[in-house]
Amino acid sequence: MTATPLILGHRGAMAYAPENTLEAYELGADQGADGMEIDIHATRDGMIVAIHDDTIDRTSNGTGRVSEHLFDELRRLDFGTGLPGDFAGARIPSLDEIFDLVERRDLVLNIEVKDIYRHDDSYGELARRAADEVLRRSLVDHVFFSSFNHTSMADLKNSHPEVRTGLLHMMSLHEIGNYAATTGADAIHPAHLAVTPETMRQARAANLAVNAWTLPAPFSSRSEAEQIDDLIAAGVDSIITNTPDIAVARRAALVKAEALV
C-alpha cells in the first residue's frame, strides 16, 4: 500500500509566494498542504517571528540582524519583494499570528529553530518560549520542532518532554535509533538524498517518524516531482517541499494508480 505522507509547505508555498509570510502559508493551505514548515528568530524586544536568515537583508527592503530590530520596526518593512505577483507589502509574521492560522485552518506546523547561527543560549531560550506557547494554546498535537543543532533538541526535550522534536540532517546518521535516543527525538528530518532503505529500516525499528525534505538544484539531480515520488515510495511520514501543489498532486496520482492495479 502506497504511503500517504503529510505534505508541508517549506516556508509556506515559497516557490510561488514570499517565504515565511502569511501569504505563503495561506497559499500552501489553499493548494492542499496539510501544514507548513517555518523558521523562527527573536527581535530585539523579544517577539518571536518567522524568518529563515538571522538577517533581514535577503527577504526584505531593510538591512541588519533580526535581533537588532524592534518588532514594530520590522513590521514597517516590505517582505514581499523579489517575487512576481501581488505580494508587495507582505509583512513578517509573529508566531502568534501563525498559531492563529494553524488553529483556523487545522494545520500541522514544523517549527525549525535556527540555532545553527548562534552558540549562546539565546536560541535555546527562544525554543523554550515557543514550546511554552504551544503548550499554553494546547497545540501539542499540531506542532513539532526541529533543528540541525541536535544538542538544542535534546535540551528542548528535557525541558518540555510533551513536545515532539526532530533531528534535521543532510547525510545519513550513524546508528539512527541509538543516536536519536540520546536526544530523546521523536523523528528524523533527512534530506531527500539521505532517505535510503537502510535509513527507513532503522527509523522504523526505533519507532521514529521520518519527515523528509526535498533539495533544490544543484544539490540534487532529481527534479522536485521526482524527489517527491521517491519519498512517497520510500514511505516517509511527511514531505517538506517548496511546491506543495506538486506534492499534493503526485500523492493523489500515485495513490489512484495503485488503486487501479
PDB file of C-alpha atoms in Angstrom:
ATOM      1  CA  MET A   1       0.000   0.000   0.000  1.00  0.00           C
ATOM      2  CA  THR A   2       1.437   3.366  -1.035  1.00  0.00           C
ATOM      3  CA  ALA A   3       2.180   5.691   1.855  1.00  0.00           C
ATOM      4  CA  THR A   4       0.122   8.861   2.054  1.00  0.00           C
ATOM      5  CA  PRO A   5       2.521  11.267   3.741  1.00  0.00           C
ATOM      6  CA  LEU A   6       1.632  14.675   5.058  1.00  0.00           C
ATOM      7  CA  ILE A   7       2.616  17.491   2.717  1.00  0.00           C
ATOM      8  CA  LEU A   8       4.196  20.510   4.396  1.00  0.00           C
ATOM      9  CA  GLY A   9       4.948  23.737   2.550  1.00  0.00           C
ATOM     10  CA  HIS A  10       8.598  24.678   3.095  1.00  0.00           C
ATOM     11  CA  ARG A  11       8.448  28.241   4.462  1.00  0.00           C
ATOM     12  CA  GLY A  12       4.941  28.069   3.019  1.00  0.00           C
ATOM     13  CA  ALA A  13       4.434  27.704  -0.723  1.00  0.00           C
ATOM     14  CA  MET A  14       7.708  29.556  -1.214  1.00  0.00           C
ATOM     15  CA  ALA A  15       8.027  28.701  -4.893  1.00  0.00           C
ATOM     16  CA  TYR A  16       5.056  30.983  -5.523  1.00  0.00           C
ATOM     17  CA  ALA A  17       4.902  33.491  -2.636  1.00  0.00           C
ATOM     18  CA  PRO A  18       7.377  35.304  -0.376  1.00  0.00           C
ATOM     19  CA  GLU A  19       8.854  32.774   2.023  1.00  0.00           C
ATOM     20  CA  ASN A  20       7.782  32.751   5.662  1.00  0.00           C
ATOM     21  CA  THR A  21       4.867  35.130   5.173  1.00  0.00           C
ATOM     22  CA  LEU A  22       1.223  34.572   5.938  1.00  0.00           C
ATOM     23  CA  GLU A  23       0.596  34.873   2.203  1.00  0.00           C
ATOM     24  CA  ALA A  24       2.881  31.880   1.546  1.00  0.00           C
ATOM     25  CA  TYR A  25       1.307  29.830   4.341  1.00  0.00           C
ATOM     26  CA  GLU A  26      -2.240  30.561   3.210  1.00  0.00           C
ATOM     27  CA  LEU A  27      -1.351  29.726  -0.389  1.00  0.00           C
ATOM     28  CA  GLY A  28       0.160  26.406   0.660  1.00  0.00           C
ATOM     29  CA  ALA A  29      -3.014  25.537   2.552  1.00  0.00           C
ATOM     30  CA  ASP A  30      -5.101  26.576  -0.457  1.00  0.00           C
ATOM     31  CA  GLN A  31      -3.003  24.205  -2.591  1.00  0.00           C
ATOM     32  CA  GLY A  32      -3.926  21.326  -0.295  1.00  0.00           C
ATOM     33  CA  ALA A  33      -0.910  21.179   2.014  1.00  0.00           C
ATOM     34  CA  ASP A  34      -1.520  19.584   5.382  1.00  0.00           C
ATOM     35  CA  GLY A  35       0.719  22.132   7.059  1.00  0.00           C
ATOM     36  CA  MET A  36       3.893  24.127   6.791  1.00  0.00           C
ATOM     37  CA  GLU A  37       7.472  24.406   7.915  1.00  0.00           C
ATOM     38  CA  ILE A  38       8.633  27.723   9.375  1.00  0.00           C
ATOM     39  CA  ASP A  39      11.841  29.165  10.828  1.00  0.00           C
ATOM     40  CA  ILE A  40      11.967  31.335  13.935  1.00  0.00           C
ATOM     41  CA  HIS A  41      14.135  34.111  15.347  1.00  0.00           C
ATOM     42  CA  ALA A  42      13.546  36.720  18.051  1.00  0.00           C
ATOM     43  CA  THR A  43      13.508  40.507  17.679  1.00  0.00           C
ATOM     44  CA  ARG A  44      15.340  42.910  19.988  1.00  0.00           C
ATOM     45  CA  ASP A  45      12.215  43.268  22.123  1.00  0.00           C
ATOM     46  CA  GLY A  46      11.719  39.504  22.320  1.00  0.00           C
ATOM     47  CA  MET A  47       8.958  38.951  19.774  1.00  0.00           C
ATOM     48  CA  ILE A  48       9.204  35.553  18.058  1.00  0.00           C
ATOM     49  CA  VAL A  49       8.929  35.976  14.281  1.00  0.00           C
ATOM     50  CA  ALA A  50       9.130  33.710  11.260  1.00  0.00           C
ATOM     51  CA  ILE A  51      12.165  34.302   9.064  1.00  0.00           C
ATOM     52  CA  HIS A  52      14.847  31.950   7.751  1.00  0.00           C
ATOM     53  CA  ASP A  53      18.004  34.055   7.920  1.00  0.00           C
ATOM     54  CA  ASP A  54      19.319  35.795  11.004  1.00  0.00           C
ATOM     55  CA  THR A  55      19.361  38.981   8.930  1.00  0.00           C
ATOM     56  CA  ILE A  56      16.570  40.695   7.002  1.00  0.00           C
ATOM     57  CA  ASP A  57      18.714  41.713   4.013  1.00  0.00           C
ATOM     58  CA  ARG A  58      17.746  38.930   1.598  1.00  0.00           C
ATOM     59  CA  THR A  59      13.988  38.825   2.197  1.00  0.00           C
ATOM     60  CA  SER A  60      13.030  42.451   2.871  1.00  0.00           C
ATOM     61  CA  ASN A  61      13.811  46.020   1.880  1.00  0.00           C
ATOM     62  CA  GLY A  62      15.669  46.512   5.173  1.00  0.00           C
ATOM     63  CA  THR A  63      19.079  45.533   6.498  1.00  0.00           C
ATOM     64  CA  GLY A  64      20.607  44.187   9.678  1.00  0.00           C
ATOM     65  CA  ARG A  65      20.101  41.331  12.082  1.00  0.00           C
ATOM     66  CA  VAL A  66      16.634  40.355  13.223  1.00  0.00           C
ATOM     67  CA  SER A  67      17.854  40.617  16.806  1.00  0.00           C
ATOM     68  CA  GLU A  68      18.868  44.256  16.270  1.00  0.00           C
ATOM     69  CA  HIS A  69      15.359  45.420  15.333  1.00  0.00           C
ATOM     70  CA  LEU A  70      12.211  46.011  17.333  1.00  0.00           C
ATOM     71  CA  PHE A  71       9.158  44.116  16.126  1.00  0.00           C
ATOM     72  CA  ASP A  72       7.356  47.332  15.165  1.00  0.00           C
ATOM     73  CA  GLU A  73      10.353  48.345  13.051  1.00  0.00           C
ATOM     74  CA  LEU A  74      10.270  45.055  11.163  1.00  0.00           C
ATOM     75  CA  ARG A  75       6.523  45.356  10.590  1.00  0.00           C
ATOM     76  CA  ARG A  76       7.080  48.576   8.677  1.00  0.00           C
ATOM     77  CA  LEU A  77       9.310  46.790   6.156  1.00  0.00           C
ATOM     78  CA  ASP A  78       8.260  45.032   2.946  1.00  0.00           C
ATOM     79  CA  PHE A  79       8.864  41.274   2.979  1.00  0.00           C
ATOM     80  CA  GLY A  80       7.064  40.786  -0.324  1.00  0.00           C
ATOM     81  CA  THR A  81       9.864  41.896  -2.603  1.00  0.00           C
ATOM     82  CA  GLY A  82      11.634  39.771  -5.172  1.00  0.00           C
ATOM     83  CA  LEU A  83       8.729  37.694  -6.491  1.00  0.00           C
ATOM     84  CA  PRO A  84       6.206  38.402  -9.235  1.00  0.00           C
ATOM     85  CA  GLY A  85       2.598  38.792  -8.219  1.00  0.00           C
ATOM     86  CA  ASP A  86       0.627  40.928  -5.827  1.00  0.00           C
ATOM     87  CA  PHE A  87       2.814  40.437  -2.750  1.00  0.00           C
ATOM     88  CA  ALA A  88       4.132  43.952  -2.202  1.00  0.00           C
ATOM     89  CA  GLY A  89       3.713  44.956   1.403  1.00  0.00           C
ATOM     90  CA  ALA A  90       3.776  41.441   2.853  1.00  0.00           C
ATOM     91  CA  ARG A  91       4.777  41.635   6.500  1.00  0.00           C
ATOM     92  CA  ILE A  92       6.930  39.485   8.721  1.00  0.00           C
ATOM     93  CA  PRO A  93       4.557  37.344  10.811  1.00  0.00           C
ATOM     94  CA  SER A  94       4.670  36.782  14.544  1.00  0.00           C
ATOM     95  CA  LEU A  95       4.479  33.278  15.938  1.00  0.00           C
ATOM     96  CA  ASP A  96       1.123  34.151  17.498  1.00  0.00           C
ATOM     97  CA  GLU A  97      -0.286  35.005  14.066  1.00  0.00           C
ATOM     98  CA  ILE A  98       0.970  31.695  12.728  1.00  0.00           C
ATOM     99  CA  PHE A  99      -0.612  29.786  15.601  1.00  0.00           C
ATOM    100  CA  ASP A 100      -3.874  31.582  14.833  1.00  0.00           C
ATOM    101  CA  LEU A 101      -3.609  30.329  11.239  1.00  0.00           C
ATOM    102  CA  VAL A 102      -2.798  26.787  12.395  1.00  0.00           C
ATOM    103  CA  GLU A 103      -5.922  26.760  14.549  1.00  0.00           C
ATOM    104  CA  ARG A 104      -8.160  28.366  11.932  1.00  0.00           C
ATOM    105  CA  ARG A 105      -7.147  26.023   9.124  1.00  0.00           C
ATOM    106  CA  ASP A 106      -6.355  22.925  11.214  1.00  0.00           C
ATOM    107  CA  LEU A 107      -2.744  22.694  10.010  1.00  0.00           C
ATOM    108  CA  VAL A 108       0.376  20.841  11.086  1.00  0.00           C
ATOM    109  CA  LEU A 109       3.316  23.107  11.931  1.00  0.00           C
ATOM    110  CA  ASN A 110       7.022  22.253  11.875  1.00  0.00           C
ATOM    111  CA  ILE A 111       8.994  24.936  13.732  1.00  0.00           C
ATOM    112  CA  GLU A 112      12.670  24.938  12.811  1.00  0.00           C
ATOM    113  CA  VAL A 113      14.768  26.697  15.426  1.00  0.00           C
ATOM    114  CA  LYS A 114      17.634  28.477  13.644  1.00  0.00           C
ATOM    115  CA  ASP A 115      20.166  27.882  16.393  1.00  0.00           C
ATOM    116  CA  ILE A 116      22.880  26.971  13.918  1.00  0.00           C
ATOM    117  CA  TYR A 117      23.572  30.707  13.720  1.00  0.00           C
ATOM    118  CA  ARG A 118      24.461  31.274  17.379  1.00  0.00           C
ATOM    119  CA  HIS A 119      26.395  29.396  20.038  1.00  0.00           C
ATOM    120  CA  ASP A 120      24.987  31.050  23.162  1.00  0.00           C
ATOM    121  CA  ASP A 121      21.769  30.166  24.972  1.00  0.00           C
ATOM    122  CA  SER A 122      19.564  32.793  23.323  1.00  0.00           C
ATOM    123  CA  TYR A 123      18.184  30.346  20.772  1.00  0.00           C
ATOM    124  CA  GLY A 124      17.653  27.685  23.426  1.00  0.00           C
ATOM    125  CA  GLU A 125      15.561  30.212  25.298  1.00  0.00           C
ATOM    126  CA  LEU A 126      13.741  31.002  22.048  1.00  0.00           C
ATOM    127  CA  ALA A 127      12.821  27.334  21.582  1.00  0.00           C
ATOM    128  CA  ARG A 128      11.642  27.035  25.163  1.00  0.00           C
ATOM    129  CA  ARG A 129       9.485  30.143  24.862  1.00  0.00           C
ATOM    130  CA  ALA A 130       7.929  28.844  21.647  1.00  0.00           C
ATOM    131  CA  ALA A 131       7.273  25.486  23.316  1.00  0.00           C
ATOM    132  CA  ASP A 132       5.658  27.259  26.275  1.00  0.00           C
ATOM    133  CA  GLU A 133       3.242  28.912  23.863  1.00  0.00           C
ATOM    134  CA  VAL A 134       2.489  25.603  22.141  1.00  0.00           C
ATOM    135  CA  LEU A 135       1.513  24.154  25.497  1.00  0.00           C
ATOM    136  CA  ARG A 136      -0.471  27.220  26.532  1.00  0.00           C
ATOM    137  CA  ARG A 137      -2.522  27.071  23.344  1.00  0.00           C
ATOM    138  CA  SER A 138      -2.952  23.265  23.506  1.00  0.00           C
ATOM    139  CA  LEU A 139      -1.303  22.789  20.111  1.00  0.00           C
ATOM    140  CA  VAL A 140       0.959  19.864  21.019  1.00  0.00           C
ATOM    141  CA  ASP A 141      -0.785  17.583  18.515  1.00  0.00           C
ATOM    142  CA  HIS A 142      -0.319  20.156  15.733  1.00  0.00           C
ATOM    143  CA  VAL A 143       3.311  21.224  16.264  1.00  0.00           C
ATOM    144  CA  PHE A 144       6.759  19.676  16.182  1.00  0.00           C
ATOM    145  CA  PHE A 145      10.184  21.279  16.494  1.00  0.00           C
ATOM    146  CA  SER A 146      13.344  20.559  14.522  1.00  0.00           C
ATOM    147  CA  SER A 147      16.926  21.784  14.222  1.00  0.00           C
ATOM    148  CA  PHE A 148      20.285  20.919  12.720  1.00  0.00           C
ATOM    149  CA  ASN A 149      21.590  21.557  16.251  1.00  0.00           C
ATOM    150  CA  HIS A 150      20.773  18.224  17.839  1.00  0.00           C
ATOM    151  CA  THR A 151      22.018  19.272  21.261  1.00  0.00           C
ATOM    152  CA  SER A 152      19.403  22.024  21.308  1.00  0.00           C
ATOM    153  CA  MET A 153      16.677  19.493  20.518  1.00  0.00           C
ATOM    154  CA  ALA A 154      17.897  17.302  23.371  1.00  0.00           C
ATOM    155  CA  ASP A 155      17.757  20.329  25.677  1.00  0.00           C
ATOM    156  CA  LEU A 156      14.259  21.213  24.486  1.00  0.00           C
ATOM    157  CA  LYS A 157      13.051  17.655  25.055  1.00  0.00           C
ATOM    158  CA  ASN A 158      14.474  17.746  28.569  1.00  0.00           C
ATOM    159  CA  SER A 159      12.702  20.997  29.422  1.00  0.00           C
ATOM    160  CA  HIS A 160       9.473  20.255  27.509  1.00  0.00           C
ATOM    161  CA  PRO A 161       9.037  16.475  27.229  1.00  0.00           C
ATOM    162  CA  GLU A 162       5.493  16.930  25.901  1.00  0.00           C
ATOM    163  CA  VAL A 163       6.593  18.498  22.598  1.00  0.00           C
ATOM    164  CA  ARG A 164       7.763  16.488  19.616  1.00  0.00           C
ATOM    165  CA  THR A 165      11.297  17.028  18.320  1.00  0.00           C
ATOM    166  CA  GLY A 166      13.115  16.052  15.126  1.00  0.00           C
ATOM    167  CA  LEU A 167      16.734  15.935  14.016  1.00  0.00           C
ATOM    168  CA  LEU A 168      17.493  17.679  10.735  1.00  0.00           C
ATOM    169  CA  HIS A 169      20.329  16.165   8.710  1.00  0.00           C
ATOM    170  CA  MET A 170      21.760  16.237   5.201  1.00  0.00           C
ATOM    171  CA  MET A 171      23.589  12.897   5.210  1.00  0.00           C
ATOM    172  CA  SER A 172      22.722   9.551   6.789  1.00  0.00           C
ATOM    173  CA  LEU A 173      23.048   9.292  10.553  1.00  0.00           C
ATOM    174  CA  HIS A 174      25.091   6.529  12.161  1.00  0.00           C
ATOM    175  CA  GLU A 175      23.016   4.001  14.136  1.00  0.00           C
ATOM    176  CA  ILE A 176      19.892   6.127  13.845  1.00  0.00           C
ATOM    177  CA  GLY A 177      17.913   4.569  16.665  1.00  0.00           C
ATOM    178  CA  ASN A 178      20.739   4.691  19.198  1.00  0.00           C
ATOM    179  CA  TYR A 179      21.717   8.202  18.209  1.00  0.00           C
ATOM    180  CA  ALA A 180      18.171   9.582  18.278  1.00  0.00           C
ATOM    181  CA  ALA A 181      17.640   8.011  21.687  1.00  0.00           C
ATOM    182  CA  THR A 182      20.492  10.085  23.113  1.00  0.00           C
ATOM    183  CA  THR A 183      18.484  13.230  22.240  1.00  0.00           C
ATOM    184  CA  GLY A 184      15.005  11.942  23.044  1.00  0.00           C
ATOM    185  CA  ALA A 185      13.937  12.754  19.478  1.00  0.00           C
ATOM    186  CA  ASP A 186      10.592  11.632  18.095  1.00  0.00           C
ATOM    187  CA  ALA A 187      11.616  11.948  14.448  1.00  0.00           C
ATOM    188  CA  ILE A 188      14.414  12.366  11.976  1.00  0.00           C
ATOM    189  CA  HIS A 189      14.252  15.033   9.268  1.00  0.00           C
ATOM    190  CA  PRO A 190      16.540  13.830   6.476  1.00  0.00           C
ATOM    191  CA  ALA A 191      17.203  15.491   3.155  1.00  0.00           C
ATOM    192  CA  HIS A 192      15.978  13.532   0.135  1.00  0.00           C
ATOM    193  CA  LEU A 193      19.448  12.143  -0.565  1.00  0.00           C
ATOM    194  CA  ALA A 194      19.659  10.688   2.968  1.00  0.00           C
ATOM    195  CA  VAL A 195      16.407   8.717   2.639  1.00  0.00           C
ATOM    196  CA  THR A 196      17.644   5.232   1.853  1.00  0.00           C
ATOM    197  CA  PRO A 197      16.108   1.807   2.532  1.00  0.00           C
ATOM    198  CA  GLU A 198      18.518   1.446   5.441  1.00  0.00           C
ATOM    199  CA  THR A 199      17.503   4.833   6.840  1.00  0.00           C
ATOM    200  CA  MET A 200      13.853   3.805   6.707  1.00  0.00           C
ATOM    201  CA  ARG A 201      14.556   0.390   8.234  1.00  0.00           C
ATOM    202  CA  GLN A 202      16.473   1.826  11.168  1.00  0.00           C
ATOM    203  CA  ALA A 203      13.959   4.636  11.751  1.00  0.00           C
ATOM    204  CA  ARG A 204      11.017   2.230  11.777  1.00  0.00           C
ATOM    205  CA  ALA A 205      12.842  -0.171  14.090  1.00  0.00           C
ATOM    206  CA  ALA A 206      13.337   2.739  16.507  1.00  0.00           C
ATOM    207  CA  ASN A 207       9.731   3.949  16.136  1.00  0.00           C
ATOM    208  CA  LEU A 208      10.886   7.271  14.695  1.00  0.00           C
ATOM    209  CA  ALA A 209       8.820   9.349  12.282  1.00  0.00           C
ATOM    210  CA  VAL A 210      10.593  10.306   9.057  1.00  0.00           C
ATOM    211  CA  ASN A 211       9.843  13.852   7.916  1.00  0.00           C
ATOM    212  CA  ALA A 212      11.902  14.358   4.782  1.00  0.00           C
ATOM    213  CA  TRP A 213      12.621  17.423   2.661  1.00  0.00           C
ATOM    214  CA  THR A 214      13.370  17.967  -0.992  1.00  0.00           C
ATOM    215  CA  LEU A 215      16.557  19.550  -2.270  1.00  0.00           C
ATOM    216  CA  PRO A 216      16.907  22.308  -4.879  1.00  0.00           C
ATOM    217  CA  ALA A 217      19.400  22.143  -7.733  1.00  0.00           C
ATOM    218  CA  PRO A 218      22.360  21.780  -7.739  1.00  0.00           C
ATOM    219  CA  PHE A 219      22.148  19.675  -4.568  1.00  0.00           C
ATOM    220  CA  SER A 220      20.057  17.053  -6.349  1.00  0.00           C
ATOM    221  CA  SER A 221      19.955  15.868  -9.947  1.00  0.00           C
ATOM    222  CA  ARG A 222      16.357  14.774  -9.399  1.00  0.00           C
ATOM    223  CA  SER A 223      13.516  17.167 -10.170  1.00  0.00           C
ATOM    224  CA  GLU A 224      11.151  18.255  -7.418  1.00  0.00           C
ATOM    225  CA  ALA A 225       8.438  15.914  -8.716  1.00  0.00           C
ATOM    226  CA  GLU A 226      10.902  13.005  -8.939  1.00  0.00           C
ATOM    227  CA  GLN A 227      12.102  13.599  -5.381  1.00  0.00           C
ATOM    228  CA  ILE A 228       8.511  13.708  -4.155  1.00  0.00           C
ATOM    229  CA  ASP A 229       7.781  10.408  -5.931  1.00  0.00           C
ATOM    230  CA  ASP A 230      10.901   8.890  -4.358  1.00  0.00           C
ATOM    231  CA  LEU A 231       9.859   9.975  -0.873  1.00  0.00           C
ATOM    232  CA  ILE A 232       6.303   8.712  -1.255  1.00  0.00           C
ATOM    233  CA  ALA A 233       7.646   5.360  -2.476  1.00  0.00           C
ATOM    234  CA  ALA A 234      10.066   5.229   0.457  1.00  0.00           C
ATOM    235  CA  GLY A 235       7.155   5.523   2.881  1.00  0.00           C
ATOM    236  CA  VAL A 236       8.112   8.713   4.719  1.00  0.00           C
ATOM    237  CA  ASP A 237       5.646  10.316   7.125  1.00  0.00           C
ATOM    238  CA  SER A 238       5.925  13.890   5.832  1.00  0.00           C
ATOM    239  CA  ILE A 239       7.345  15.643   2.784  1.00  0.00           C
ATOM    240  CA  ILE A 240       8.554  19.219   3.209  1.00  0.00           C
ATOM    241  CA  THR A 241       8.626  20.964  -0.167  1.00  0.00           C
ATOM    242  CA  ASN A 242       8.712  24.393  -1.822  1.00  0.00           C
ATOM    243  CA  THR A 243       5.922  23.256  -4.163  1.00  0.00           C
ATOM    244  CA  PRO A 244       3.117  21.746  -2.092  1.00  0.00           C
ATOM    245  CA  ASP A 245       0.784  21.787  -5.092  1.00  0.00           C
ATOM    246  CA  ILE A 246       3.070  19.374  -6.951  1.00  0.00           C
ATOM    247  CA  ALA A 247       3.416  17.150  -3.895  1.00  0.00           C
ATOM    248  CA  VAL A 248      -0.331  17.042  -3.289  1.00  0.00           C
ATOM    249  CA  ALA A 249      -0.929  16.150  -6.942  1.00  0.00           C
ATOM    250  CA  ARG A 250       1.791  13.472  -7.013  1.00  0.00           C
ATOM    251  CA  ARG A 251       0.485  11.909  -3.799  1.00  0.00           C
ATOM    252  CA  ALA A 252      -3.047  11.745  -5.220  1.00  0.00           C
ATOM    253  CA  ALA A 253      -1.854  10.363  -8.567  1.00  0.00           C
ATOM    254  CA  LEU A 254       0.243   7.600  -7.030  1.00  0.00           C
ATOM    255  CA  VAL A 255      -2.497   6.534  -4.653  1.00  0.00           C
ATOM    256  CA  LYS A 256      -5.011   6.495  -7.533  1.00  0.00           C
ATOM    257  CA  ALA A 257      -2.659   4.475  -9.735  1.00  0.00           C
ATOM    258  CA  GLU A 258      -2.229   1.884  -7.014  1.00  0.00           C
ATOM    259  CA  ALA A 259      -5.981   1.622  -6.536  1.00  0.00           C
ATOM    260  CA  LEU A 260      -6.345   0.709 -10.220  1.00  0.00           C
ATOM    261  CA  VAL A 261      -3.839  -2.149 -10.046  1.00  0.00           C
TER     262      VAL A 261
END
